[in-house]
Amino acid sequence: QVHLVESGGGLVQAGGSLRLSCAASGVAFAINTIAWYRQAPGKQRELVAAITAGGDANYEDSVKGRFTISRDNAKMTVYLQMNGLKPEDTAVYYCNAAVTTTMRTNVDSWGQGTQVTVSA
């Protein structure tokens, strides 16, 4: 089983930066694509960015050029560098990992979320 723990959220002024971390622990055959989602009050959870095990990244249109996702496989950690933050980026950010278990089944693992608040 793989556990994900997010950190790095907080309160920042518009135009500021934050770096989120998602640390994975546990035993698995493989941790495949890892993604960051966010959910603002009253809105559905949306995909922000994702990165494959090989390092290929993709982004939601509104964060392209401002956010950068990266992963350190040795540390089992994924990062989301967020620059040029806007009030509309305010949300709870969740880490998600596509995991292949030791039994060779595929499961989704979620973290508990970290709050990001951007003031105008």
PDB file of C-alpha atoms in Angstrom:
ATOM      1  CA  GLN A   1       0.000   0.000   0.000  1.00  0.00           C
ATOM      2  CA  VAL A   2       1.231   3.479  -0.858  1.00  0.00           C
ATOM      3  CA  HIS A   3       0.562   6.506   1.321  1.00  0.00           C
ATOM      4  CA  LEU A   4       0.831  10.037   0.018  1.00  0.00           C
ATOM      5  CA  VAL A   5       1.464  13.081   2.193  1.00  0.00           C
ATOM      6  CA  GLU A   6       1.230  16.596   0.773  1.00  0.00           C
ATOM      7  CA  SER A   7       2.917  19.634   2.247  1.00  0.00           C
ATOM      8  CA  GLY A   8       3.839  23.182   1.318  1.00  0.00           C
ATOM      9  CA  GLY A   9       0.453  24.840   1.163  1.00  0.00           C
ATOM     10  CA  GLY A  10      -0.268  28.141   2.796  1.00  0.00           C
ATOM     11  CA  LEU A  11      -1.391  31.736   2.374  1.00  0.00           C
ATOM     12  CA  VAL A  12       0.319  33.867  -0.235  1.00  0.00           C
ATOM     13  CA  GLN A  13      -0.378  37.152  -1.971  1.00  0.00           C
ATOM     14  CA  ALA A  14      -1.254  37.288  -5.649  1.00  0.00           C
ATOM     15  CA  GLY A  15       1.872  37.044  -7.760  1.00  0.00           C
ATOM     16  CA  GLY A  16       3.661  35.007  -5.136  1.00  0.00           C
ATOM     17  CA  SER A  17       4.991  31.462  -5.224  1.00  0.00           C
ATOM     18  CA  LEU A  18       4.558  28.216  -3.352  1.00  0.00           C
ATOM     19  CA  ARG A  19       6.135  24.806  -3.744  1.00  0.00           C
ATOM     20  CA  LEU A  20       4.000  21.793  -2.930  1.00  0.00           C
ATOM     21  CA  SER A  21       5.513  18.408  -2.147  1.00  0.00           C
ATOM     22  CA  CYS A  22       3.935  14.974  -2.281  1.00  0.00           C
ATOM     23  CA  ALA A  23       5.919  12.286  -0.504  1.00  0.00           C
ATOM     24  CA  ALA A  24       5.075   8.655  -1.175  1.00  0.00           C
ATOM     25  CA  SER A  25       5.798   5.821   1.221  1.00  0.00           C
ATOM     26  CA  GLY A  26       4.996   2.131   1.313  1.00  0.00           C
ATOM     27  CA  VAL A  27       5.504  -0.872  -0.874  1.00  0.00           C
ATOM     28  CA  ALA A  28       4.434  -1.187  -4.495  1.00  0.00           C
ATOM     29  CA  PHE A  29       5.545  -2.823  -7.700  1.00  0.00           C
ATOM     30  CA  ALA A  30       5.526   0.588  -9.398  1.00  0.00           C
ATOM     31  CA  ILE A  31       4.334   4.140  -8.929  1.00  0.00           C
ATOM     32  CA  ASN A  32       3.285   5.318 -12.342  1.00  0.00           C
ATOM     33  CA  THR A  33       1.751   8.677 -13.221  1.00  0.00           C
ATOM     34  CA  ILE A  34       1.489  11.114 -10.312  1.00  0.00           C
ATOM     35  CA  ALA A  35      -0.836  14.075 -10.564  1.00  0.00           C
ATOM     36  CA  TRP A  36      -1.905  17.149  -8.686  1.00  0.00           C
ATOM     37  CA  TYR A  37      -5.609  17.925  -8.486  1.00  0.00           C
ATOM     38  CA  ARG A  38      -7.348  20.839  -6.835  1.00  0.00           C
ATOM     39  CA  GLN A  39     -10.793  21.498  -5.541  1.00  0.00           C
ATOM     40  CA  ALA A  40     -12.118  24.965  -4.835  1.00  0.00           C
ATOM     41  CA  PRO A  41     -15.197  25.512  -2.645  1.00  0.00           C
ATOM     42  CA  GLY A  42     -18.347  24.638  -4.537  1.00  0.00           C
ATOM     43  CA  LYS A  43     -16.431  23.301  -7.528  1.00  0.00           C
ATOM     44  CA  GLN A  44     -15.498  19.884  -8.813  1.00  0.00           C
ATOM     45  CA  ARG A  45     -12.031  18.499  -8.360  1.00  0.00           C
ATOM     46  CA  GLU A  46      -9.905  19.243 -11.420  1.00  0.00           C
ATOM     47  CA  LEU A  47      -6.608  17.998 -12.750  1.00  0.00           C
ATOM     48  CA  VAL A  48      -3.840  20.589 -12.497  1.00  0.00           C
ATOM     49  CA  ALA A  49      -0.742  18.751 -13.670  1.00  0.00           C
ATOM     50  CA  ALA A  50       0.538  15.218 -14.108  1.00  0.00           C
ATOM     51  CA  ILE A  51       3.894  13.576 -14.649  1.00  0.00           C
ATOM     52  CA  THR A  52       4.657  10.064 -15.850  1.00  0.00           C
ATOM     53  CA  ALA A  53       7.298   7.794 -14.399  1.00  0.00           C
ATOM     54  CA  GLY A  54       9.484   8.766 -17.324  1.00  0.00           C
ATOM     55  CA  GLY A  55       9.104  12.462 -16.618  1.00  0.00           C
ATOM     56  CA  ASP A  56       6.605  13.517 -19.276  1.00  0.00           C
ATOM     57  CA  ALA A  57       4.432  16.311 -17.918  1.00  0.00           C
ATOM     58  CA  ASN A  58       1.153  17.886 -18.903  1.00  0.00           C
ATOM     59  CA  TYR A  59      -0.772  20.814 -17.474  1.00  0.00           C
ATOM     60  CA  GLU A  60      -4.236  22.256 -17.275  1.00  0.00           C
ATOM     61  CA  ASP A  61      -4.434  25.268 -19.583  1.00  0.00           C
ATOM     62  CA  SER A  62      -4.862  27.902 -16.873  1.00  0.00           C
ATOM     63  CA  VAL A  63      -1.599  26.948 -15.141  1.00  0.00           C
ATOM     64  CA  LYS A  64       0.622  26.485 -18.189  1.00  0.00           C
ATOM     65  CA  GLY A  65       3.685  28.702 -17.949  1.00  0.00           C
ATOM     66  CA  ARG A  66       3.126  29.309 -14.231  1.00  0.00           C
ATOM     67  CA  PHE A  67       3.246  25.844 -12.630  1.00  0.00           C
ATOM     68  CA  THR A  68       5.940  23.195 -13.007  1.00  0.00           C
ATOM     69  CA  ILE A  69       5.588  19.585 -11.928  1.00  0.00           C
ATOM     70  CA  SER A  70       8.646  17.446 -11.267  1.00  0.00           C
ATOM     71  CA  ARG A  71       9.468  14.174  -9.563  1.00  0.00           C
ATOM     72  CA  ASP A  72      12.410  12.665  -7.749  1.00  0.00           C
ATOM     73  CA  ASN A  73      11.959   8.906  -8.065  1.00  0.00           C
ATOM     74  CA  ALA A  74      14.789   8.176  -5.634  1.00  0.00           C
ATOM     75  CA  LYS A  75      13.020  10.200  -2.950  1.00  0.00           C
ATOM     76  CA  MET A  76       9.564   9.053  -4.087  1.00  0.00           C
ATOM     77  CA  THR A  77       8.502  12.685  -4.081  1.00  0.00           C
ATOM     78  CA  VAL A  78       6.672  14.868  -6.573  1.00  0.00           C
ATOM     79  CA  TYR A  79       6.774  18.643  -6.512  1.00  0.00           C
ATOM     80  CA  LEU A  80       4.524  21.359  -7.857  1.00  0.00           C
ATOM     81  CA  GLN A  81       6.242  24.707  -8.194  1.00  0.00           C
ATOM     82  CA  MET A  82       3.579  27.375  -8.448  1.00  0.00           C
ATOM     83  CA  ASN A  83       4.610  30.845  -9.576  1.00  0.00           C
ATOM     84  CA  GLY A  84       2.521  33.866 -10.438  1.00  0.00           C
ATOM     85  CA  LEU A  85      -0.286  32.680  -8.190  1.00  0.00           C
ATOM     86  CA  LYS A  86      -3.743  34.144  -8.691  1.00  0.00           C
ATOM     87  CA  PRO A  87      -6.733  34.264  -6.350  1.00  0.00           C
ATOM     88  CA  GLU A  88      -8.468  31.745  -8.614  1.00  0.00           C
ATOM     89  CA  ASP A  89      -5.737  29.224  -7.739  1.00  0.00           C
ATOM     90  CA  THR A  90      -7.153  29.087  -4.220  1.00  0.00           C
ATOM     91  CA  ALA A  91      -8.157  25.496  -3.501  1.00  0.00           C
ATOM     92  CA  VAL A  92      -7.271  22.346  -1.644  1.00  0.00           C
ATOM     93  CA  TYR A  93      -4.556  20.606  -3.646  1.00  0.00           C
ATOM     94  CA  TYR A  94      -4.458  16.825  -3.682  1.00  0.00           C
ATOM     95  CA  CYS A  95      -1.780  14.434  -4.810  1.00  0.00           C
ATOM     96  CA  ASN A  96      -2.817  11.319  -6.715  1.00  0.00           C
ATOM     97  CA  ALA A  97      -0.707   8.361  -7.735  1.00  0.00           C
ATOM     98  CA  ALA A  98      -1.475   5.517 -10.113  1.00  0.00           C
ATOM     99  CA  VAL A  99       0.050   2.543  -8.337  1.00  0.00           C
ATOM    100  CA  THR A 100       0.737  -0.986  -9.477  1.00  0.00           C
ATOM    101  CA  THR A 101       0.674  -3.103  -6.335  1.00  0.00           C
ATOM    102  CA  THR A 102       2.890  -6.045  -5.546  1.00  0.00           C
ATOM    103  CA  MET A 103      -0.065  -8.200  -6.595  1.00  0.00           C
ATOM    104  CA  ARG A 104       0.082  -6.468 -10.004  1.00  0.00           C
ATOM    105  CA  THR A 105      -3.265  -4.752  -9.558  1.00  0.00           C
ATOM    106  CA  ASN A 106      -3.715  -1.073 -10.387  1.00  0.00           C
ATOM    107  CA  VAL A 107      -5.053   1.275  -7.732  1.00  0.00           C
ATOM    108  CA  ASP A 108      -5.391   4.996  -7.215  1.00  0.00           C
ATOM    109  CA  SER A 109      -3.875   6.488  -4.099  1.00  0.00           C
ATOM    110  CA  TRP A 110      -4.795   9.933  -2.748  1.00  0.00           C
ATOM    111  CA  GLY A 111      -3.241  12.239  -0.223  1.00  0.00           C
ATOM    112  CA  GLN A 112      -5.175  14.187   2.396  1.00  0.00           C
ATOM    113  CA  GLY A 113      -4.785  17.524   0.632  1.00  0.00           C
ATOM    114  CA  THR A 114      -3.084  20.810   1.414  1.00  0.00           C
ATOM    115  CA  GLN A 115      -4.779  24.206   1.411  1.00  0.00           C
ATOM    116  CA  VAL A 116      -3.506  26.937  -0.905  1.00  0.00           C
ATOM    117  CA  THR A 117      -4.988  30.391  -0.407  1.00  0.00           C
ATOM    118  CA  VAL A 118      -4.065  33.307  -2.647  1.00  0.00           C
ATOM    119  CA  SER A 119      -5.115  36.761  -1.509  1.00  0.00           C
ATOM    120  CA  ALA A 120      -5.770  39.578  -3.951  1.00  0.00           C
TER     121      ALA A 120
END
